Tab-separated table of C-alpha atoms in Angstrom:
chain	number	residue	atom	x	y	z
A	1	UNK	CA	12.685	10.744	-25.690
A	2	UNK	CA	13.500	14.230	-25.629
A	3	UNK	CA	10.057	14.851	-23.960
A	4	UNK	CA	11.208	12.059	-21.236
A	5	UNK	CA	14.303	13.594	-20.664
A	6	UNK	CA	12.613	16.927	-20.290
A	7	UNK	CA	10.052	15.814	-17.844
A	8	UNK	CA	12.764	14.184	-15.877
A	9	UNK	CA	14.674	17.068	-15.555
A	10	UNK	CA	12.085	19.116	-14.596
A	11	UNK	CA	10.855	16.144	-11.684
A	12	UNK	CA	14.666	16.446	-10.587
A	13	UNK	CA	14.441	20.107	-10.389
A	14	UNK	CA	11.261	19.869	-8.871
A	15	UNK	CA	12.772	17.624	-5.904
A	16	UNK	CA	16.153	19.655	-5.730
A	17	UNK	CA	13.853	22.544	-5.152
A	18	UNK	CA	11.749	20.930	-2.392
A	19	UNK	CA	15.078	19.681	-0.732
A	20	UNK	CA	16.335	23.136	-0.364
A	21	UNK	CA	13.074	24.492	0.920
A	22	UNK	CA	12.926	21.973	3.967
A	23	UNK	CA	13.971	23.307	7.583
A	24	UNK	CA	16.966	22.153	8.490
A	25	UNK	CA	16.947	18.798	10.782
A	26	UNK	CA	17.060	19.317	14.432
A	27	UNK	CA	19.147	16.327	15.520
A	28	UNK	CA	17.734	16.229	19.057
A	29	UNK	CA	18.572	13.912	22.097
A	30	UNK	CA	19.803	10.253	20.591
A	31	UNK	CA	19.718	11.251	17.206
A	32	UNK	CA	23.040	9.602	16.848
A	33	UNK	CA	25.031	6.962	18.937
A	34	UNK	CA	27.047	7.777	21.674
A	35	UNK	CA	31.167	6.419	21.857
A	36	UNK	CA	29.805	4.081	24.615
A	37	UNK	CA	27.153	2.574	22.132
A	38	UNK	CA	29.322	2.609	19.163
A	39	UNK	CA	31.916	0.325	21.242
A	40	UNK	CA	29.075	-1.847	22.471
A	41	UNK	CA	27.315	-2.704	19.209
A	42	UNK	CA	29.534	-6.041	18.539
A	43	UNK	CA	28.110	-7.124	22.091
A	44	UNK	CA	24.540	-5.873	20.804
A	45	UNK	CA	24.337	-8.152	17.779
A	46	UNK	CA	25.508	-11.042	19.511
A	47	UNK	CA	22.774	-10.219	22.297
A	48	UNK	CA	20.438	-10.249	19.241
A	49	UNK	CA	21.685	-13.460	18.111
A	50	UNK	CA	21.253	-14.945	20.870
A	51	UNK	CA	17.679	-14.704	20.611
A	52	UNK	CA	16.615	-16.498	17.490
A	53	UNK	CA	14.558	-13.536	16.085
A	54	UNK	CA	12.552	-14.145	13.303
A	55	UNK	CA	12.060	-11.220	10.710
A	56	UNK	CA	10.185	-10.178	7.427
A	57	UNK	CA	11.383	-7.591	4.567
A	58	UNK	CA	8.570	-6.402	2.229
A	59	UNK	CA	9.630	-5.041	-0.933
A	60	UNK	CA	12.808	-6.843	-1.169
A	61	UNK	CA	13.013	-6.480	-4.975
A	62	UNK	CA	13.622	-2.924	-4.830
A	63	UNK	CA	17.207	-1.059	-3.947
A	64	UNK	CA	16.342	-0.593	-0.471
A	65	UNK	CA	15.043	-3.726	0.425
A	66	UNK	CA	17.903	-5.867	-1.607
A	67	UNK	CA	20.607	-4.075	0.240
A	68	UNK	CA	18.886	-4.854	3.849
A	69	UNK	CA	18.456	-8.350	2.862
A	70	UNK	CA	22.495	-8.895	2.002
A	71	UNK	CA	23.505	-6.859	5.003
A	72	UNK	CA	21.133	-9.403	7.332
A	73	UNK	CA	22.429	-12.387	6.104
A	74	UNK	CA	25.808	-11.089	6.287
A	75	UNK	CA	25.447	-10.152	10.068
A	76	UNK	CA	23.671	-12.918	10.724
A	77	UNK	CA	20.823	-11.379	13.127
A	78	UNK	CA	18.195	-13.442	12.413
A	79	UNK	CA	17.352	-17.101	13.080
A	80	UNK	CA	14.799	-16.647	9.836
A	81	UNK	CA	14.497	-14.608	7.339
A	82	UNK	CA	11.483	-14.505	5.032
A	83	UNK	CA	10.551	-12.062	2.275
A	84	UNK	CA	6.846	-11.085	1.316
A	85	UNK	CA	6.215	-9.970	-1.879
A	86	UNK	CA	3.812	-10.036	-5.212
A	87	UNK	CA	6.569	-12.432	-7.177
A	88	UNK	CA	9.596	-14.895	-6.129
A	89	UNK	CA	12.695	-13.836	-6.569
A	90	UNK	CA	15.631	-15.759	-7.763
A	91	UNK	CA	18.892	-15.820	-5.891
A	92	UNK	CA	22.292	-17.931	-6.808
A	93	UNK	CA	24.187	-17.241	-3.746
A	94	UNK	CA	24.755	-19.653	-1.426
A	95	UNK	CA	24.326	-16.960	1.478
A	96	UNK	CA	20.501	-16.750	0.333
A	97	UNK	CA	19.582	-20.788	0.114
A	98	UNK	CA	17.762	-20.718	3.758
A	99	UNK	CA	15.547	-17.825	2.621
A	100	UNK	CA	11.952	-18.334	3.125
A	101	UNK	CA	9.853	-16.478	0.405
A	102	UNK	CA	5.525	-15.621	0.637
A	103	UNK	CA	4.150	-14.729	-2.568
A	104	UNK	CA	1.126	-12.440	-2.089
A	105	UNK	CA	-1.255	-10.538	-3.841
A	106	UNK	CA	-1.467	-6.861	-2.528
A	107	UNK	CA	-4.916	-6.321	-3.803
A	108	UNK	CA	-6.062	-9.266	-1.628
A	109	UNK	CA	-4.015	-9.479	1.397
A	110	UNK	CA	-6.645	-10.090	3.951
A	111	UNK	CA	-6.338	-13.714	2.112
A	112	UNK	CA	-2.628	-13.478	2.846
A	113	UNK	CA	-2.402	-13.022	6.585
A	114	UNK	CA	-0.504	-16.215	7.366
A	115	UNK	CA	2.547	-14.692	5.506
A	116	UNK	CA	2.902	-12.207	8.396
A	117	UNK	CA	2.468	-14.648	11.395
A	118	UNK	CA	4.689	-15.523	13.788
A	119	UNK	CA	7.514	-12.465	12.865
A	120	UNK	CA	9.614	-10.710	15.619
A	121	UNK	CA	10.485	-8.071	13.570
A	122	UNK	CA	9.388	-6.417	10.248
A	123	UNK	CA	10.906	-4.275	7.707
A	124	UNK	CA	9.100	-2.210	4.942
A	125	UNK	CA	10.599	-0.659	2.377
A	126	UNK	CA	7.775	-1.084	-0.205
A	127	UNK	CA	7.469	1.863	-2.930
A	128	UNK	CA	6.758	3.102	-6.091
A	129	UNK	CA	6.827	6.070	-7.716
A	130	UNK	CA	4.038	8.715	-9.234
A	131	UNK	CA	6.106	8.699	-12.592
A	132	UNK	CA	5.639	4.699	-12.874
A	133	UNK	CA	2.592	4.116	-11.391
A	134	UNK	CA	0.590	7.475	-11.656
A	135	UNK	CA	-0.779	9.331	-8.845
A	136	UNK	CA	-3.244	6.799	-7.403
A	137	UNK	CA	-1.009	3.606	-8.250
A	138	UNK	CA	1.293	5.625	-5.785
A	139	UNK	CA	-1.112	6.203	-3.290
A	140	UNK	CA	-2.274	2.485	-3.349
A	141	UNK	CA	1.304	1.169	-2.985
A	142	UNK	CA	2.963	3.748	-0.855
A	143	UNK	CA	0.026	4.163	1.733
A	144	UNK	CA	-2.622	1.476	1.489
A	145	UNK	CA	-0.514	-1.200	0.838
A	146	UNK	CA	2.275	-0.290	3.649
A	147	UNK	CA	-1.080	0.252	6.100
A	148	UNK	CA	-2.548	-3.360	5.077
A	149	UNK	CA	0.489	-5.073	5.679
A	150	UNK	CA	1.193	-3.503	8.811
A	151	UNK	CA	-2.073	-4.136	10.485
A	152	UNK	CA	-1.612	-7.701	9.381
A	153	UNK	CA	1.994	-7.803	10.465
A	154	UNK	CA	0.589	-6.622	14.469
A	155	UNK	CA	-2.196	-9.096	14.135
A	156	UNK	CA	0.681	-11.596	13.357
A	157	UNK	CA	2.550	-10.865	16.543
A	158	UNK	CA	5.160	-8.430	15.185
A	159	UNK	CA	6.570	-6.475	18.002
A	160	UNK	CA	9.002	-4.108	16.217
A	161	UNK	CA	7.922	-2.825	12.757
A	162	UNK	CA	10.576	-0.668	10.673
A	163	UNK	CA	8.939	1.397	7.855
A	164	UNK	CA	11.377	3.503	5.606
A	165	UNK	CA	9.728	6.353	4.759
A	166	UNK	CA	11.363	9.607	3.196
A	167	UNK	CA	12.921	13.062	4.409
A	168	UNK	CA	10.401	16.230	4.764
A	169	UNK	CA	7.607	13.381	4.731
A	170	UNK	CA	4.197	15.615	6.597
A	171	UNK	CA	0.719	14.807	5.627
A	172	UNK	CA	-0.304	18.408	5.352
A	173	UNK	CA	2.605	18.663	2.802
A	174	UNK	CA	1.657	20.192	-0.849
A	175	UNK	CA	3.816	17.436	-2.348
A	176	UNK	CA	1.767	14.175	-2.711
A	177	UNK	CA	4.777	12.596	-2.249
A	178	UNK	CA	5.651	14.522	1.036
A	179	UNK	CA	2.342	14.009	1.768
A	180	UNK	CA	1.634	10.016	1.220
A	181	UNK	CA	4.572	9.508	3.344
A	182	UNK	CA	3.540	11.342	6.456
A	183	UNK	CA	-0.238	10.232	6.311
A	184	UNK	CA	0.925	6.239	6.325
A	185	UNK	CA	3.770	7.095	8.803
A	186	UNK	CA	0.878	8.544	10.912
A	187	UNK	CA	-1.337	5.884	10.266
A	188	UNK	CA	0.798	3.043	11.589
A	189	UNK	CA	1.673	4.659	14.710
A	190	UNK	CA	-1.801	4.553	15.343
A	191	UNK	CA	-1.829	0.569	15.419
A	192	UNK	CA	0.604	0.553	18.573
A	193	UNK	CA	3.679	-1.543	17.774
A	194	UNK	CA	5.728	-2.359	21.278
A	195	UNK	CA	8.305	-0.934	18.853
A	196	UNK	CA	8.300	1.272	16.177
A	197	UNK	CA	11.347	2.751	14.026
A	198	UNK	CA	10.519	5.637	11.103
A	199	UNK	CA	13.565	6.146	8.977
A	200	UNK	CA	13.409	9.296	7.070
A	201	UNK	CA	16.032	9.346	4.333
A	202	UNK	CA	17.259	11.961	2.309
A	203	UNK	CA	17.973	11.258	-1.492
A	204	UNK	CA	19.251	7.792	-1.859
A	205	UNK	CA	23.118	7.486	-3.156
A	206	UNK	CA	23.242	4.622	-5.106
A	207	UNK	CA	23.082	2.779	-8.789
A	208	UNK	CA	19.770	1.605	-9.437
A	209	UNK	CA	19.076	-1.498	-11.396
A	210	UNK	CA	15.465	0.478	-11.955
A	211	UNK	CA	15.836	3.393	-14.477
A	212	UNK	CA	15.006	6.441	-12.886
A	213	UNK	CA	16.214	9.489	-15.117
A	214	UNK	CA	14.695	12.020	-12.546
A	215	UNK	CA	16.670	10.586	-9.539
A	216	UNK	CA	19.782	9.946	-11.866
A	217	UNK	CA	19.976	13.622	-12.097
A	218	UNK	CA	19.382	14.499	-8.800
A	219	UNK	CA	22.242	12.138	-7.542
A	220	UNK	CA	24.757	13.785	-9.698
A	221	UNK	CA	23.300	17.233	-8.504
A	222	UNK	CA	24.518	16.094	-4.797
A	223	UNK	CA	27.454	14.484	-5.974
A	224	UNK	CA	28.949	17.791	-7.011
A	225	UNK	CA	28.330	19.146	-4.104
A	226	UNK	CA	30.279	19.592	-0.810
A	227	UNK	CA	30.053	16.410	1.461
A	228	UNK	CA	29.419	18.751	4.574
A	229	UNK	CA	26.158	19.991	2.809
A	230	UNK	CA	25.321	16.910	0.550
A	231	UNK	CA	25.188	15.237	3.746
A	232	UNK	CA	22.569	16.916	5.141
A	233	UNK	CA	20.098	16.123	1.879
A	234	UNK	CA	21.769	12.677	0.996
A	235	UNK	CA	22.844	9.259	2.215
A	236	UNK	CA	24.593	6.427	0.787
A	237	UNK	CA	21.934	3.621	0.542
A	238	UNK	CA	24.448	1.058	2.746
A	239	UNK	CA	24.193	3.707	5.462
A	240	UNK	CA	20.700	3.622	5.533
A	241	UNK	CA	20.297	-0.332	5.801
A	242	UNK	CA	23.382	-0.544	8.202
A	243	UNK	CA	21.496	2.378	10.414
A	244	UNK	CA	18.157	-0.015	10.686
A	245	UNK	CA	20.014	-2.845	11.479
A	246	UNK	CA	22.285	-1.230	14.277
A	247	UNK	CA	19.080	0.432	15.499
A	248	UNK	CA	17.243	-2.897	15.461
A	249	UNK	CA	19.877	-4.642	17.979
A	250	UNK	CA	19.924	-1.577	20.218
A	251	UNK	CA	17.510	-1.759	23.551
A	252	UNK	CA	14.797	0.784	23.558
A	253	UNK	CA	12.365	1.989	25.508
A	254	UNK	CA	10.441	4.167	22.897
A	255	UNK	CA	7.327	3.072	21.342
A	256	UNK	CA	7.948	5.249	18.451
A	257	UNK	CA	11.341	6.504	17.038
A	258	UNK	CA	11.820	9.080	14.470
A	259	UNK	CA	15.364	8.961	12.835
A	260	UNK	CA	15.837	11.478	10.531
A	261	UNK	CA	18.500	11.831	8.057
A	262	UNK	CA	21.567	13.211	10.036
A	263	UNK	CA	20.448	10.519	12.665
A	264	UNK	CA	20.600	7.747	9.856
A	265	UNK	CA	24.343	9.151	9.083
A	266	UNK	CA	25.348	8.978	12.303
A	267	UNK	CA	23.945	5.772	13.472
A	268	UNK	CA	24.715	4.026	9.926
A	269	UNK	CA	28.974	4.965	10.288
A	270	UNK	CA	28.707	3.216	13.991
A	271	UNK	CA	29.202	-0.230	12.641
A	272	UNK	CA	32.626	-1.773	13.350
A	273	UNK	CA	32.989	-5.330	12.790
A	274	UNK	CA	29.221	-6.615	10.867
A	275	UNK	CA	29.905	-10.010	10.278
A	276	UNK	CA	29.377	-12.545	13.428
């Protein structure tokens, strides 16, 4: 146990060091919502609901996917919601009764192409860690599974693909985690979805059901810092999923959108009345 704790602490320290070395974000044009966009969100949501679109979520068993599903159901944005995963999830709440589930084998995704057909919007929240799956397993999940899923979604008619990546993602990075995230971002872009949105949040602030001691130490570290500094490197999970949904309802003429941590903060806070 002592060895595991030391390893987790070392991993946390390495992650913090990597984050501290990242260049400051350039918010760029359109990084956050204008006042007009904020005031118009309720109307945008209503217009979006009227289109009766369908959505799938990959990775709904994880923290981000679970929070995203909850927010989608609360906002009532889609006429059909489908979860695609390696096992069927159990929900006791009435709000989840109409959620469809497709169980697939990610090692044989070609055999499950039908699960990806007929969805207007897709959200990919797939991900694991090197500590949990090993280096090879991490690459297989975070790059190979994600890319193959995106290919099948594109072939199945998905128009808007949303990918949860990571702050600092860079295919030329010396850090395997950031390198793989950057690689899959670029490969999915090559598929030429009508609209492709990439979200690069910093450290996710949430209470994970899955035990990850290293991440717990990192969250505690950011929790002790001034909010103005911590917000540049971290973000509450609920802010991320709200930003994802606020982004999906607002029109865009961009084929590819990259939302860095600051843009996620700005867009995720522009929520007004969330429920229909």
